[in-house]
Amino acid sequence: MTSCPPGAWRRNVSVLVWTPVLLLGPVLDVRGSTGSIVLQVAIIVVIAASAVTAALAGGPPWHDARAPLALSTLIAATVAGSTLESAQWLPTWVLLANALPSAIRGRWLLLAIPATTAGSMGAAWMVAPHDGTRVLTQGFVVVLAGLANAAFTALIDTVSELRRTRQELARVAVAEERDRFSRDLHDLLGHTLSVMVVKAQAVRRLVAADPAAAVAHAVDIEQIGRRALVDVRQAVDAMRSPTLAEEVAGACHALDAAGIATRVDGSPVVASGTADELLAWVVREGATNVLRHSGASTCRISLSDVDGRVALTIADDGMGAPPTSAPRVGGLAGLRERLAAVGGDLVVEPGDDGFRLVATVPGGRA
């Protein structure tokens, strides 16, 4: 058995409420109308059952075949009731107009309401004595019932769609925030662990030849580890964003410890807010790549103004373009997405004489 579509009863609640009210006339008129009592009772039962079925089955996503079938049965039963030529049966046309939006929508509904109105006016004219006022009143009530319930169900559909859209937007926002946090944590730990590995290698090399230097590197490893713990804790709490100045200083320290001579070229350019944070992430990822994959002996970090945009360049004299499978450029995809989100760009230029990374973001002059 097919279940009721979610929210169908709420969407078509007016049909459920008005069905017993509008059938009160035919029920009271069972003995007063011409025709068999059994036939009248049967018509009343069919009208009630088909109206309730149309209300409970009709609703988005509009794939339940019971709704149009119930509406067709309701139409037939309403027409059958009109053959009794009693004014007490005219409210069944109001019920039919009220039930139309349960199973029909769009242009078909715009055609069904006038057709139902015309049928109800014909049924009103069949009632003796013929009364033009009754016919006009019946037409007005039926078209009003159809249009009012159509507007009500359209409003319910719109609210339901907005609710689904809000839920989807919330889901997408959570997914995007999860991806952002994953990238931040990857960049944070990737850089820090790379520096600790380099310094651990230095300790291993120097422990016999220069114990004092080895101890100094070991102290640095401890300090870097402690700072990493703080950074991770703050990142989890969303309390801290990296700054460009801190990352440049940290990159110089790490590269120098690895034996890579690093030069920073200053410029009267100011990167603030989001631009400063994004460029800080670029420095962190770029320095990590130089440490891990370049085999370089020198590295240059420069900041400049290019047509009103801040350009950060990280260039080294390492092995240049890595093999396709090498991981050197793998972590840059997330940076490229971040920069693109604010109108920035990331260009990677591997060559025979080294590796060059250029990140640009909207910025200003000092």
Tab-separated table of C-alpha atoms in Angstrom:
chain	number	residue	atom	x	y	z
A	1	MET	CA	0.000	0.000	0.000
A	2	THR	CA	1.346	3.422	-0.980
A	3	SER	CA	1.936	5.708	1.975
A	4	CYS	CA	0.683	9.257	2.221
A	5	PRO	CA	3.140	11.828	0.800
A	6	PRO	CA	4.852	13.806	3.593
A	7	GLY	CA	2.867	16.904	4.532
A	8	ALA	CA	-0.072	16.076	2.196
A	9	TRP	CA	-2.651	16.360	4.968
A	10	ARG	CA	-1.276	19.742	6.048
A	11	ARG	CA	-1.238	21.023	2.469
A	12	ASN	CA	-4.842	19.901	1.842
A	13	VAL	CA	-6.228	20.430	5.325
A	14	SER	CA	-9.072	22.635	4.034
A	15	VAL	CA	-10.496	19.691	2.077
A	16	LEU	CA	-10.474	17.526	5.196
A	17	VAL	CA	-12.108	20.281	7.254
A	18	TRP	CA	-14.812	21.223	4.749
A	19	THR	CA	-15.794	17.707	3.607
A	20	PRO	CA	-18.156	16.964	6.525
A	21	VAL	CA	-19.497	20.541	6.522
A	22	LEU	CA	-20.322	20.626	2.810
A	23	LEU	CA	-21.852	17.150	2.877
A	24	LEU	CA	-24.224	18.095	5.681
A	25	GLY	CA	-26.851	19.336	3.165
A	26	PRO	CA	-26.985	16.119	1.117
A	27	VAL	CA	-27.107	14.048	4.331
A	28	LEU	CA	-30.087	16.036	5.652
A	29	ASP	CA	-31.776	15.870	2.242
A	30	VAL	CA	-31.573	12.091	1.826
A	31	ARG	CA	-35.326	11.639	2.424
A	32	GLY	CA	-36.355	14.903	0.758
A	33	SER	CA	-34.856	14.379	-2.699
A	34	THR	CA	-36.171	12.274	-5.495
A	35	GLY	CA	-34.449	8.981	-6.147
A	36	SER	CA	-33.395	5.980	-4.180
A	37	ILE	CA	-32.129	6.484	-0.641
A	38	VAL	CA	-29.513	3.823	-1.244
A	39	LEU	CA	-28.272	5.697	-4.311
A	40	GLN	CA	-28.046	8.979	-2.387
A	41	VAL	CA	-26.183	7.394	0.495
A	42	ALA	CA	-23.832	5.705	-1.951
A	43	ILE	CA	-23.101	9.014	-3.697
A	44	ILE	CA	-22.444	10.734	-0.347
A	45	VAL	CA	-20.062	7.963	0.735
A	46	VAL	CA	-18.210	8.045	-2.602
A	47	ILE	CA	-17.876	11.851	-2.475
A	48	ALA	CA	-16.564	11.768	1.096
A	49	ALA	CA	-14.124	8.923	0.443
A	50	SER	CA	-12.790	10.353	-2.821
A	51	ALA	CA	-12.378	13.866	-1.330
A	52	VAL	CA	-10.451	12.543	1.678
A	53	THR	CA	-8.326	10.272	-0.525
A	54	ALA	CA	-7.473	13.153	-2.860
A	55	ALA	CA	-6.492	15.289	0.135
A	56	LEU	CA	-4.284	12.636	1.760
A	57	ALA	CA	-2.654	11.430	-1.468
A	58	GLY	CA	-2.251	14.753	-3.235
A	59	GLY	CA	0.958	16.673	-2.680
A	60	PRO	CA	4.575	16.966	-3.806
A	61	PRO	CA	6.312	15.177	-5.433
A	62	TRP	CA	3.112	14.557	-7.449
A	63	HIS	CA	3.731	10.915	-8.309
A	64	ASP	CA	0.879	9.291	-6.344
A	65	ALA	CA	-1.705	8.011	-8.843
A	66	ARG	CA	-4.387	7.861	-6.134
A	67	ALA	CA	-4.894	11.641	-6.168
A	68	PRO	CA	-6.046	12.052	-9.813
A	69	LEU	CA	-8.028	8.801	-9.577
A	70	ALA	CA	-9.809	10.046	-6.460
A	71	LEU	CA	-10.465	13.412	-8.106
A	72	SER	CA	-11.970	11.734	-11.168
A	73	THR	CA	-14.253	9.704	-8.889
A	74	LEU	CA	-15.217	12.875	-7.009
A	75	ILE	CA	-16.139	14.609	-10.265
A	76	ALA	CA	-18.323	11.688	-11.353
A	77	ALA	CA	-20.050	11.473	-7.969
A	78	THR	CA	-20.655	15.242	-7.870
A	79	VAL	CA	-22.248	15.182	-11.325
A	80	ALA	CA	-24.351	12.191	-10.242
A	81	GLY	CA	-25.552	14.135	-7.201
A	82	SER	CA	-26.595	17.030	-9.445
A	83	THR	CA	-29.078	14.763	-11.263
A	84	LEU	CA	-31.154	14.745	-8.092
A	85	GLU	CA	-31.979	18.410	-8.868
A	86	SER	CA	-31.850	19.514	-5.240
A	87	ALA	CA	-30.318	22.746	-3.922
A	88	GLN	CA	-29.020	20.769	-0.930
A	89	TRP	CA	-26.536	19.001	-3.253
A	90	LEU	CA	-25.038	22.203	-4.691
A	91	PRO	CA	-22.370	22.474	-1.910
A	92	THR	CA	-20.783	19.301	-3.300
A	93	TRP	CA	-19.531	21.455	-6.196
A	94	VAL	CA	-17.838	23.730	-3.669
A	95	LEU	CA	-16.162	20.658	-2.195
A	96	LEU	CA	-15.037	19.598	-5.671
A	97	ALA	CA	-13.528	23.031	-6.382
A	98	ASN	CA	-11.826	22.920	-2.999
A	99	ALA	CA	-10.310	19.508	-3.798
A	100	LEU	CA	-8.989	20.426	-7.268
A	101	PRO	CA	-5.569	21.731	-6.036
A	102	SER	CA	-5.030	18.419	-4.231
A	103	ALA	CA	-4.425	16.567	-7.493
A	104	ILE	CA	-3.955	19.237	-10.170
A	105	ARG	CA	-1.503	22.089	-10.483
A	106	GLY	CA	-0.297	24.666	-12.984
A	107	ARG	CA	-2.233	25.385	-16.148
A	108	TRP	CA	-4.442	22.332	-15.696
A	109	LEU	CA	-5.714	23.831	-12.450
A	110	LEU	CA	-6.422	27.136	-14.219
A	111	LEU	CA	-8.584	25.211	-16.692
A	112	ALA	CA	-10.246	22.983	-14.101
A	113	ILE	CA	-11.543	25.798	-11.885
A	114	PRO	CA	-13.542	27.563	-14.666
A	115	ALA	CA	-14.848	24.194	-15.884
A	116	THR	CA	-15.995	23.286	-12.386
A	117	THR	CA	-17.590	26.709	-11.997
A	118	ALA	CA	-19.500	26.274	-15.236
A	119	GLY	CA	-20.667	22.803	-14.188
A	120	SER	CA	-21.846	24.082	-10.823
A	121	MET	CA	-23.815	26.894	-12.453
A	122	GLY	CA	-25.460	24.356	-14.747
A	123	ALA	CA	-26.368	22.219	-11.748
A	124	ALA	CA	-27.821	25.287	-9.997
A	125	TRP	CA	-29.946	26.062	-13.066
A	126	MET	CA	-31.375	22.516	-13.040
A	127	VAL	CA	-32.851	23.085	-9.577
A	128	ALA	CA	-36.509	24.117	-9.804
A	129	PRO	CA	-37.635	26.815	-9.822
A	130	HIS	CA	-34.951	28.294	-12.076
A	131	ASP	CA	-33.291	31.222	-10.334
A	132	GLY	CA	-30.624	33.376	-11.963
A	133	THR	CA	-29.456	34.732	-8.612
A	134	ARG	CA	-28.861	31.207	-7.342
A	135	VAL	CA	-26.861	30.390	-10.462
A	136	LEU	CA	-24.635	33.461	-10.111
A	137	THR	CA	-24.162	32.925	-6.380
A	138	GLN	CA	-23.239	29.301	-6.942
A	139	GLY	CA	-20.687	30.245	-9.602
A	140	PHE	CA	-19.137	32.914	-7.381
A	141	VAL	CA	-18.844	30.586	-4.365
A	142	VAL	CA	-17.312	27.768	-6.416
A	143	VAL	CA	-14.711	29.914	-8.184
A	144	LEU	CA	-13.849	31.587	-4.883
A	145	ALA	CA	-13.363	28.197	-3.198
A	146	GLY	CA	-11.160	26.949	-6.027
A	147	LEU	CA	-8.986	30.051	-6.215
A	148	ALA	CA	-8.664	30.413	-2.433
A	149	ASN	CA	-7.540	26.825	-1.927
A	150	ALA	CA	-5.237	27.032	-4.955
A	151	ALA	CA	-3.558	30.064	-3.399
A	152	PHE	CA	-3.352	28.343	-0.017
A	153	THR	CA	-1.787	25.156	-1.397
A	154	ALA	CA	0.633	27.192	-3.530
A	155	LEU	CA	1.729	29.011	-0.375
A	156	ILE	CA	2.208	25.712	1.464
A	157	ASP	CA	4.218	24.330	-1.477
A	158	THR	CA	6.402	27.432	-1.507
A	159	VAL	CA	7.049	27.201	2.231
A	160	SER	CA	7.932	23.523	1.890
A	161	GLU	CA	10.309	24.276	-0.973
A	162	LEU	CA	11.953	27.053	1.016
A	163	ARG	CA	12.365	24.703	3.960
A	164	ARG	CA	14.008	22.075	1.738
A	165	THR	CA	16.229	24.743	0.196
A	166	ARG	CA	17.260	25.993	3.636
A	167	GLN	CA	18.126	22.466	4.720
A	168	GLU	CA	20.188	21.917	1.574
A	169	LEU	CA	22.005	25.227	2.028
A	170	ALA	CA	22.762	24.299	5.625
A	171	ARG	CA	24.117	20.926	4.487
A	172	VAL	CA	26.296	22.572	1.825
A	173	ALA	CA	27.544	25.165	4.313
A	174	VAL	CA	28.541	22.423	6.757
A	175	ALA	CA	30.330	20.515	3.983
A	176	GLU	CA	32.192	23.637	2.830
A	177	GLU	CA	33.202	24.494	6.396
A	178	ARG	CA	34.418	20.936	6.897
A	179	ASP	CA	36.500	21.169	3.714
A	180	ARG	CA	37.907	24.556	4.772
A	181	PHE	CA	38.866	23.265	8.191
A	182	SER	CA	40.466	20.167	6.643
A	183	ARG	CA	42.574	22.341	4.344
A	184	ASP	CA	43.592	24.604	7.224
A	185	LEU	CA	44.598	21.676	9.390
A	186	HIS	CA	46.490	20.032	6.529
A	187	ASP	CA	48.405	23.225	5.763
A	188	LEU	CA	49.102	23.869	9.440
A	189	LEU	CA	50.408	20.411	10.307
A	190	GLY	CA	52.109	19.823	6.965
A	191	HIS	CA	54.329	22.869	7.364
A	192	THR	CA	55.040	22.297	11.061
A	193	LEU	CA	55.902	18.629	10.684
A	194	SER	CA	58.147	19.381	7.707
A	195	VAL	CA	60.125	21.867	9.799
A	196	MET	CA	60.405	19.369	12.654
A	197	VAL	CA	61.682	16.668	10.279
A	198	VAL	CA	64.331	19.001	8.865
A	199	LYS	CA	65.503	19.970	12.337
A	200	ALA	CA	65.512	16.340	13.479
A	201	GLN	CA	67.779	15.540	10.523
A	202	ALA	CA	70.045	18.394	11.575
A	203	VAL	CA	70.194	16.993	15.121
A	204	ARG	CA	71.150	13.581	13.763
A	205	ARG	CA	73.943	15.098	11.652
A	206	LEU	CA	75.305	17.370	14.380
A	207	VAL	CA	74.919	15.261	17.510
A	208	ALA	CA	78.467	13.889	17.253
A	209	ALA	CA	80.278	16.756	15.530
A	210	ASP	CA	78.622	19.733	17.252
A	211	PRO	CA	76.547	18.761	20.316
A	212	ALA	CA	75.768	22.386	21.174
A	213	ALA	CA	74.220	23.009	17.749
A	214	ALA	CA	72.326	19.729	17.994
A	215	VAL	CA	70.914	20.803	21.354
A	216	ALA	CA	69.840	24.142	19.856
A	217	HIS	CA	67.956	22.350	17.073
A	218	ALA	CA	66.402	19.997	19.621
A	219	VAL	CA	65.176	23.007	21.599
A	220	ASP	CA	63.699	24.415	18.386
A	221	ILE	CA	61.884	21.117	17.790
A	222	GLU	CA	60.376	21.314	21.258
A	223	GLN	CA	59.282	24.934	20.763
A	224	ILE	CA	57.840	24.213	17.327
A	225	GLY	CA	55.960	21.215	18.711
A	226	ARG	CA	54.523	23.269	21.544
A	227	ARG	CA	53.497	26.018	19.157
A	228	ALA	CA	51.924	23.429	16.851
A	229	LEU	CA	49.825	22.133	19.724
A	230	VAL	CA	48.637	25.662	20.460
A	231	ASP	CA	47.932	26.335	16.768
A	232	VAL	CA	45.925	23.134	16.401
A	233	ARG	CA	43.950	23.916	19.546
A	234	GLN	CA	43.229	27.428	18.315
A	235	ALA	CA	42.383	26.190	14.847
A	236	VAL	CA	39.860	23.784	16.323
A	237	ASP	CA	38.345	26.643	18.284
A	238	ALA	CA	38.385	28.824	15.125
A	239	MET	CA	40.194	31.492	17.162
A	240	ARG	CA	43.312	32.115	15.099
A	241	SER	CA	44.157	32.820	11.491
A	242	PRO	CA	47.750	32.920	10.260
A	243	THR	CA	49.315	36.309	9.475
A	244	LEU	CA	51.612	37.002	6.577
A	245	ALA	CA	54.377	38.495	8.710
A	246	GLU	CA	54.442	35.500	11.072
A	247	GLU	CA	54.482	32.989	8.234
A	248	VAL	CA	57.280	34.769	6.363
A	249	ALA	CA	59.392	34.855	9.528
A	250	GLY	CA	58.646	31.206	10.249
A	251	ALA	CA	59.428	30.190	6.668
A	252	CYS	CA	62.789	31.999	6.738
A	253	HIS	CA	63.707	30.317	9.988
A	254	ALA	CA	62.784	26.859	8.727
A	255	LEU	CA	64.471	27.266	5.343
A	256	ASP	CA	67.655	28.634	6.882
A	257	ALA	CA	67.744	25.684	9.283
A	258	ALA	CA	67.527	23.363	6.265
A	259	GLY	CA	70.496	25.057	4.651
A	260	ILE	CA	68.431	26.992	2.110
A	261	ALA	CA	69.524	30.626	1.938
A	262	THR	CA	66.360	32.719	2.008
A	263	ARG	CA	65.915	36.336	0.962
A	264	VAL	CA	62.821	38.453	1.563
A	265	ASP	CA	62.231	41.446	-0.692
A	266	GLY	CA	60.110	44.094	0.976
A	267	SER	CA	57.684	46.387	-0.817
A	268	PRO	CA	55.402	49.305	0.155
A	269	VAL	CA	52.328	47.104	-0.263
A	270	VAL	CA	49.721	46.389	2.364
A	271	ALA	CA	47.745	43.164	2.443
A	272	SER	CA	45.101	43.167	5.139
A	273	GLY	CA	42.194	41.091	6.344
A	274	THR	CA	41.364	38.150	4.122
A	275	ALA	CA	44.201	38.938	1.685
A	276	ASP	CA	46.787	38.803	4.485
A	277	GLU	CA	45.436	35.456	5.716
A	278	LEU	CA	45.350	33.932	2.236
A	279	LEU	CA	48.904	35.018	1.450
A	280	ALA	CA	49.997	33.618	4.824
A	281	TRP	CA	48.616	30.225	3.785
A	282	VAL	CA	50.443	30.547	0.457
A	283	VAL	CA	53.751	31.210	2.231
A	284	ARG	CA	53.190	28.241	4.527
A	285	GLU	CA	52.385	25.842	1.685
A	286	GLY	CA	55.088	27.250	-0.582
A	287	ALA	CA	57.785	26.988	2.079
A	288	THR	CA	56.685	23.448	2.895
A	289	ASN	CA	57.029	22.458	-0.762
A	290	VAL	CA	60.505	24.000	-0.938
A	291	LEU	CA	61.545	22.066	2.163
A	292	ARG	CA	60.108	18.771	1.029
A	293	HIS	CA	60.628	18.571	-2.694
A	294	SER	CA	62.866	21.258	-4.155
A	295	GLY	CA	66.428	20.300	-3.228
A	296	ALA	CA	67.126	24.033	-3.567
A	297	SER	CA	70.019	26.008	-2.162
A	298	THR	CA	68.367	29.441	-2.344
A	299	CYS	CA	64.833	30.766	-2.054
A	300	ARG	CA	63.390	34.239	-2.560
A	301	ILE	CA	60.087	35.553	-1.125
A	302	SER	CA	58.850	38.868	-2.483
A	303	LEU	CA	55.748	41.016	-2.206
A	304	SER	CA	54.839	43.559	-4.875
A	305	ASP	CA	52.008	45.583	-6.360
A	306	VAL	CA	50.776	44.534	-9.812
A	307	ASP	CA	48.031	46.740	-11.249
A	308	GLY	CA	46.488	47.377	-7.843
A	309	ARG	CA	46.756	43.742	-6.750
A	310	VAL	CA	49.122	42.259	-4.187
A	311	ALA	CA	51.445	39.677	-5.720
A	312	LEU	CA	53.403	37.219	-3.581
A	313	THR	CA	56.233	35.327	-5.268
A	314	ILE	CA	58.140	32.339	-3.910
A	315	ALA	CA	61.004	31.239	-6.167
A	316	ASP	CA	63.744	28.665	-5.622
A	317	ASP	CA	66.633	27.250	-7.641
A	318	GLY	CA	65.692	23.634	-7.019
A	319	MET	CA	65.080	20.796	-9.394
A	320	GLY	CA	62.306	22.666	-11.206
A	321	ALA	CA	59.394	20.824	-12.725
A	322	PRO	CA	58.729	17.637	-10.742
A	323	PRO	CA	57.444	14.428	-12.319
A	324	THR	CA	53.691	14.288	-12.833
A	325	SER	CA	53.266	11.923	-9.897
A	326	ALA	CA	55.373	14.029	-7.518
A	327	PRO	CA	53.419	15.549	-4.605
A	328	ARG	CA	55.018	18.973	-4.864
A	329	VAL	CA	52.016	20.712	-6.402
A	330	GLY	CA	49.339	18.535	-4.788
A	331	GLY	CA	48.666	20.845	-1.820
A	332	LEU	CA	48.299	23.893	-4.046
A	333	ALA	CA	44.837	22.923	-5.333
A	334	GLY	CA	43.194	24.034	-2.090
A	335	LEU	CA	45.083	27.344	-2.177
A	336	ARG	CA	43.944	27.960	-5.735
A	337	GLU	CA	40.318	27.459	-4.664
A	338	ARG	CA	40.703	29.860	-1.745
A	339	LEU	CA	42.257	32.560	-3.871
A	340	ALA	CA	39.682	32.169	-6.631
A	341	ALA	CA	36.897	32.671	-4.074
A	342	VAL	CA	38.097	36.271	-3.453
A	343	GLY	CA	39.054	37.067	-7.048
A	344	GLY	CA	42.677	36.001	-6.665
A	345	ASP	CA	44.859	33.666	-8.683
A	346	LEU	CA	47.679	31.178	-8.218
A	347	VAL	CA	50.265	30.509	-10.931
A	348	VAL	CA	52.825	27.695	-10.692
A	349	GLU	CA	55.788	28.015	-13.053
A	350	PRO	CA	58.160	25.028	-12.926
A	351	GLY	CA	61.187	25.295	-15.163
A	352	ASP	CA	64.654	23.935	-15.779
A	353	ASP	CA	66.223	26.518	-13.463
A	354	GLY	CA	63.888	26.221	-10.484
A	355	PHE	CA	60.326	26.523	-9.287
A	356	ARG	CA	58.283	29.723	-9.085
A	357	LEU	CA	54.947	30.263	-7.386
A	358	VAL	CA	53.002	33.528	-7.792
A	359	ALA	CA	49.819	34.301	-5.839
A	360	THR	CA	47.805	37.463	-6.449
A	361	VAL	CA	44.905	38.889	-4.462
A	362	PRO	CA	43.042	42.205	-4.494
A	363	GLY	CA	45.017	44.621	-2.308
A	364	GLY	CA	46.285	48.156	-1.922
A	365	ARG	CA	49.268	50.376	-1.449
A	366	ALA	CA	50.759	51.549	1.796
